[in-house]
Amino acid sequence: MVLYKNLLVMCAIVFLTACSGTYRTYVEMFELALKPKPDAVLSFSELTSDNPDYLYAKLGDQPRSVMGLLFIEQDQFKWTSANQVILVTEQGRVVRTAGLENDLVYTSNTIADPVKTGAFANTSWGRMLDWEAGEYGYVVKSNFTVTENQFLTFFGQKVKVRKVVETLNYDNPSVYWRFDGVWQNVFWFDQASGKLLQSHQQLAPGMQPLELVFISEVARQLRKSGAQIAGDAI
């Protein structure tokens, strides 16, 4: 009888020890899943003219990733990431995507886009947009406001920029019941060269904003300005 009781106690100890180990494993996995992932980063020396162009892309609260320029075709820049998301831009404006939750599949009238022409004053821009989630042929109109002499900081250097706020709205009713028919994009242009350095673009109403930093262009403009930056600066 005593031997039987001792055996039960030993089995219970082994069981509890195993459960404790499993519990710790679950806790560690849970903590790992919740731990913020670091943003991707490139050093200044990695952004040389010998390398392809890069941009930083951050969708909503997701970690920032690096996208590389695949090729240029008919004034469209095609960028890709490690997880095979593709962005197509014209002068920095995203006009098409692949691999997102609700892809932007078509943008019309891009030739008149003020982001491309640089003419923002008293300008309204209309185009048609198609989204993969079943909305096609939507007319969207934009108006722009400009603020000069703003600053962004890259690699520890302040860069004077022109901030352009674009207010977008549906020009025709949505097929869905929604209250987000008006939204905004923001673009920051280098004030000296006019090159687009950074943008926040919401590609569809209700979609998380996409933050883009054209980090290779940033590095080019800093080099042209004569800024002294260590190669390992990030």
CSV table of C-alpha atoms in Angstrom, one decimal:
chain,number,residue,atom,x,y,z
A,1,MET,CA,0.0,0.0,0.0
A,2,VAL,CA,2.8,2.4,0.9
A,3,LEU,CA,4.6,1.5,-2.4
A,4,TYR,CA,1.4,2.3,-4.2
A,5,LYS,CA,1.0,5.7,-2.6
A,6,ASN,CA,4.6,6.6,-3.3
A,7,LEU,CA,4.1,5.7,-6.9
A,8,LEU,CA,1.1,8.0,-7.1
A,9,VAL,CA,3.1,10.9,-5.6
A,10,MET,CA,5.9,10.4,-8.0
A,11,CYS,CA,3.5,10.3,-11.0
A,12,ALA,CA,1.8,13.5,-9.7
A,13,ILE,CA,5.2,15.2,-9.4
A,14,VAL,CA,6.2,14.2,-13.0
A,15,PHE,CA,2.8,15.3,-14.3
A,16,LEU,CA,3.0,18.7,-12.6
A,17,THR,CA,6.6,19.3,-13.7
A,18,ALA,CA,5.6,18.5,-17.3
A,19,CYS,CA,2.6,20.8,-17.1
A,20,SER,CA,4.7,23.5,-15.7
A,21,GLY,CA,7.2,23.1,-18.5
A,22,THR,CA,4.4,23.2,-21.1
A,23,TYR,CA,2.9,26.3,-19.4
A,24,ARG,CA,6.2,28.1,-19.5
A,25,THR,CA,6.5,27.2,-23.2
A,26,TYR,CA,3.1,28.6,-23.9
A,27,VAL,CA,3.8,31.8,-22.0
A,28,GLU,CA,7.1,32.3,-23.8
A,29,MET,CA,5.4,31.7,-27.2
A,30,PHE,CA,2.7,34.2,-26.2
A,31,GLU,CA,5.2,36.8,-25.1
A,32,LEU,CA,7.2,36.3,-28.4
A,33,ALA,CA,4.0,36.8,-30.4
A,34,LEU,CA,3.2,40.1,-28.6
A,35,LYS,CA,6.8,41.4,-28.6
A,36,PRO,CA,7.1,44.4,-31.0
A,37,LYS,CA,9.2,43.5,-34.1
A,38,PRO,CA,11.9,46.0,-35.0
A,39,ASP,CA,11.6,48.3,-37.9
A,40,ALA,CA,13.9,47.5,-40.8
A,41,VAL,CA,16.8,50.0,-41.2
A,42,LEU,CA,19.5,50.7,-43.7
A,43,SER,CA,22.8,52.5,-43.0
A,44,PHE,CA,23.9,55.5,-45.0
A,45,SER,CA,26.7,53.6,-46.7
A,46,GLU,CA,24.2,51.0,-48.0
A,47,LEU,CA,22.4,53.7,-50.0
A,48,THR,CA,25.1,54.2,-52.6
A,49,SER,CA,24.6,54.7,-56.3
A,50,ASP,CA,25.9,51.2,-56.9
A,51,ASN,CA,22.9,49.7,-55.1
A,52,PRO,CA,19.3,49.6,-56.4
A,53,ASP,CA,17.0,52.2,-55.0
A,54,TYR,CA,15.2,51.4,-51.7
A,55,LEU,CA,12.2,52.7,-49.8
A,56,TYR,CA,10.9,52.1,-46.4
A,57,ALA,CA,7.3,51.0,-46.2
A,58,LYS,CA,5.1,50.8,-43.1
A,59,LEU,CA,1.4,49.8,-43.3
A,60,GLY,CA,-0.5,50.9,-40.2
A,61,ASP,CA,1.0,49.4,-37.0
A,62,GLN,CA,3.1,46.8,-38.8
A,63,PRO,CA,6.9,46.9,-38.6
A,64,ARG,CA,8.6,49.0,-41.2
A,65,SER,CA,10.0,47.0,-44.1
A,66,VAL,CA,12.5,47.7,-46.9
A,67,MET,CA,11.3,47.5,-50.5
A,68,GLY,CA,13.7,47.4,-53.5
A,69,LEU,CA,13.2,48.8,-56.9
A,70,LEU,CA,12.6,46.0,-59.4
A,71,PHE,CA,12.5,48.1,-62.6
A,72,ILE,CA,11.2,51.2,-64.3
A,73,GLU,CA,8.7,50.9,-67.1
A,74,GLN,CA,6.8,53.7,-68.8
A,75,ASP,CA,7.6,56.1,-65.9
A,76,GLN,CA,6.2,53.6,-63.4
A,77,PHE,CA,8.5,52.4,-60.6
A,78,LYS,CA,7.9,48.8,-59.5
A,79,TRP,CA,8.9,48.0,-55.9
A,80,THR,CA,8.9,44.7,-54.1
A,81,SER,CA,9.4,43.5,-50.5
A,82,ALA,CA,10.7,40.2,-49.0
A,83,ASN,CA,7.1,39.0,-48.5
A,84,GLN,CA,6.4,39.7,-52.2
A,85,VAL,CA,4.2,42.8,-51.8
A,86,ILE,CA,4.4,44.9,-54.9
A,87,LEU,CA,3.9,48.7,-55.1
A,88,VAL,CA,3.7,50.6,-58.4
A,89,THR,CA,4.4,54.3,-58.1
A,90,GLU,CA,4.4,57.3,-60.5
A,91,GLN,CA,6.5,60.2,-59.0
A,92,GLY,CA,6.0,58.6,-55.6
A,93,ARG,CA,2.2,58.2,-55.9
A,94,VAL,CA,1.0,54.6,-55.4
A,95,VAL,CA,-1.1,53.8,-58.5
A,96,ARG,CA,-1.3,50.0,-58.1
A,97,THR,CA,-0.5,47.3,-55.6
A,98,ALA,CA,-0.4,43.5,-55.3
A,99,GLY,CA,-0.3,41.4,-52.1
A,100,LEU,CA,-2.3,43.8,-49.8
A,101,GLU,CA,-5.6,43.0,-48.2
A,102,ASN,CA,-7.5,45.2,-50.6
A,103,ASP,CA,-5.3,45.9,-53.6
A,104,LEU,CA,-5.6,49.1,-55.7
A,105,VAL,CA,-5.8,47.7,-59.2
A,106,TYR,CA,-6.2,50.8,-61.4
A,107,THR,CA,-5.7,54.5,-61.3
A,108,SER,CA,-6.8,56.7,-64.3
A,109,ASN,CA,-5.6,60.2,-65.4
A,110,THR,CA,-2.3,59.9,-63.6
A,111,ILE,CA,-0.8,62.4,-66.2
A,112,ALA,CA,-2.7,65.2,-64.5
A,113,ASP,CA,-1.7,64.3,-60.9
A,114,PRO,CA,-0.4,67.4,-59.2
A,115,VAL,CA,2.1,65.2,-57.3
A,116,LYS,CA,3.6,64.5,-60.8
A,117,THR,CA,3.2,68.0,-62.3
A,118,GLY,CA,4.1,70.0,-59.1
A,119,ALA,CA,1.2,72.4,-59.7
A,120,PHE,CA,-0.8,72.4,-56.5
A,121,ALA,CA,-2.2,76.0,-56.2
A,122,ASN,CA,-6.0,76.1,-56.9
A,123,THR,CA,-5.8,72.6,-58.3
A,124,SER,CA,-8.4,69.9,-58.2
A,125,TRP,CA,-7.6,66.4,-59.6
A,126,GLY,CA,-10.1,63.8,-60.6
A,127,ARG,CA,-9.6,60.2,-61.5
A,128,MET,CA,-11.2,56.8,-61.4
A,129,LEU,CA,-10.0,54.1,-59.0
A,130,ASP,CA,-10.6,50.3,-58.9
A,131,TRP,CA,-10.1,48.2,-55.8
A,132,GLU,CA,-9.9,44.5,-55.6
A,133,ALA,CA,-12.6,44.2,-53.0
A,134,GLY,CA,-15.3,44.8,-55.6
A,135,GLU,CA,-15.4,48.6,-56.0
A,136,TYR,CA,-14.7,49.6,-59.6
A,137,GLY,CA,-14.9,52.8,-61.6
A,138,TYR,CA,-15.1,55.1,-58.5
A,139,VAL,CA,-14.6,58.8,-59.3
A,140,VAL,CA,-12.4,60.4,-56.6
A,141,LYS,CA,-11.5,64.1,-56.5
A,142,SER,CA,-8.6,65.7,-54.6
A,143,ASN,CA,-7.8,69.2,-53.5
A,144,PHE,CA,-4.4,70.3,-52.1
A,145,THR,CA,-3.0,72.6,-49.5
A,146,VAL,CA,0.7,73.5,-49.3
A,147,THR,CA,2.8,74.5,-46.3
A,148,GLU,CA,6.4,75.7,-47.0
A,149,ASN,CA,9.5,75.6,-44.7
A,150,GLN,CA,8.7,72.4,-42.8
A,151,PHE,CA,11.4,70.1,-41.6
A,152,LEU,CA,12.0,66.3,-41.5
A,153,THR,CA,15.0,64.6,-39.9
A,154,PHE,CA,17.0,61.9,-41.6
A,155,PHE,CA,20.4,60.5,-40.5
A,156,GLY,CA,20.5,63.2,-37.8
A,157,GLN,CA,20.2,65.9,-40.5
A,158,LYS,CA,17.3,68.4,-40.7
A,159,VAL,CA,15.9,68.7,-44.2
A,160,LYS,CA,13.7,71.6,-45.3
A,161,VAL,CA,10.6,70.3,-47.0
A,162,ARG,CA,7.3,71.4,-48.6
A,163,LYS,CA,4.4,69.7,-47.0
A,164,VAL,CA,1.4,69.0,-49.3
A,165,VAL,CA,-1.9,67.7,-47.8
A,166,GLU,CA,-4.3,66.1,-50.2
A,167,THR,CA,-8.0,65.8,-49.3
A,168,LEU,CA,-9.8,63.1,-51.2
A,169,ASN,CA,-13.5,62.4,-51.5
A,170,TYR,CA,-15.8,60.2,-53.5
A,171,ASP,CA,-17.5,62.1,-56.3
A,172,ASN,CA,-20.2,59.3,-56.6
A,173,PRO,CA,-21.9,57.2,-53.9
A,174,SER,CA,-20.3,54.0,-52.6
A,175,VAL,CA,-22.0,50.7,-53.2
A,176,TYR,CA,-21.3,50.0,-49.5
A,177,TRP,CA,-22.9,51.8,-46.5
A,178,ARG,CA,-20.0,53.8,-45.1
A,179,PHE,CA,-19.0,57.0,-43.4
A,180,ASP,CA,-15.4,57.3,-44.6
A,181,GLY,CA,-16.0,59.0,-48.0
A,182,VAL,CA,-13.4,61.7,-47.2
A,183,TRP,CA,-9.8,61.0,-46.2
A,184,GLN,CA,-6.3,62.6,-46.6
A,185,ASN,CA,-2.8,61.9,-47.9
A,186,VAL,CA,0.3,63.8,-47.0
A,187,PHE,CA,3.4,64.3,-49.2
A,188,TRP,CA,6.7,65.9,-48.1
A,189,PHE,CA,8.9,67.2,-51.0
A,190,ASP,CA,12.5,68.4,-50.6
A,191,GLN,CA,12.2,72.1,-50.9
A,192,ALA,CA,15.4,72.6,-52.8
A,193,SER,CA,15.1,69.9,-55.4
A,194,GLY,CA,11.3,69.2,-55.5
A,195,LYS,CA,12.0,65.5,-55.0
A,196,LEU,CA,9.4,63.5,-53.0
A,197,LEU,CA,11.1,62.2,-49.8
A,198,GLN,CA,8.2,60.9,-47.7
A,199,SER,CA,4.5,60.3,-47.9
A,200,HIS,CA,1.5,58.9,-46.0
A,201,GLN,CA,-1.0,57.5,-48.5
A,202,GLN,CA,-4.3,55.9,-47.7
A,203,LEU,CA,-5.0,53.8,-50.7
A,204,ALA,CA,-8.7,53.2,-50.0
A,205,PRO,CA,-11.3,54.6,-47.5
A,206,GLY,CA,-11.0,52.8,-44.2
A,207,MET,CA,-7.7,51.2,-45.1
A,208,GLN,CA,-4.6,51.6,-42.9
A,209,PRO,CA,-2.3,54.4,-44.1
A,210,LEU,CA,0.8,53.4,-45.9
A,211,GLU,CA,3.9,55.3,-44.9
A,212,LEU,CA,6.6,55.5,-47.5
A,213,VAL,CA,10.1,57.0,-47.1
A,214,PHE,CA,12.1,57.2,-50.3
A,215,ILE,CA,15.3,56.6,-48.4
A,216,SER,CA,17.6,56.3,-51.4
A,217,GLU,CA,16.4,59.6,-52.7
A,218,VAL,CA,16.9,61.1,-49.2
A,219,ALA,CA,20.5,59.9,-49.3
A,220,ARG,CA,21.1,61.4,-52.7
A,221,GLN,CA,19.8,64.8,-51.6
A,222,LEU,CA,21.9,64.7,-48.5
A,223,ARG,CA,25.0,63.9,-50.5
A,224,LYS,CA,24.2,66.7,-53.0
A,225,SER,CA,23.8,69.2,-50.1
A,226,GLY,CA,27.3,68.3,-48.8
A,227,ALA,CA,26.1,67.0,-45.5
A,228,GLN,CA,28.8,65.1,-43.6
A,229,ILE,CA,27.3,61.8,-42.5
A,230,ALA,CA,29.1,58.7,-41.2
A,231,GLY,CA,28.7,55.6,-43.3
A,232,ASP,CA,27.1,53.6,-40.5
A,233,ALA,CA,24.6,56.3,-39.6
A,234,ILE,CA,21.0,55.0,-39.7
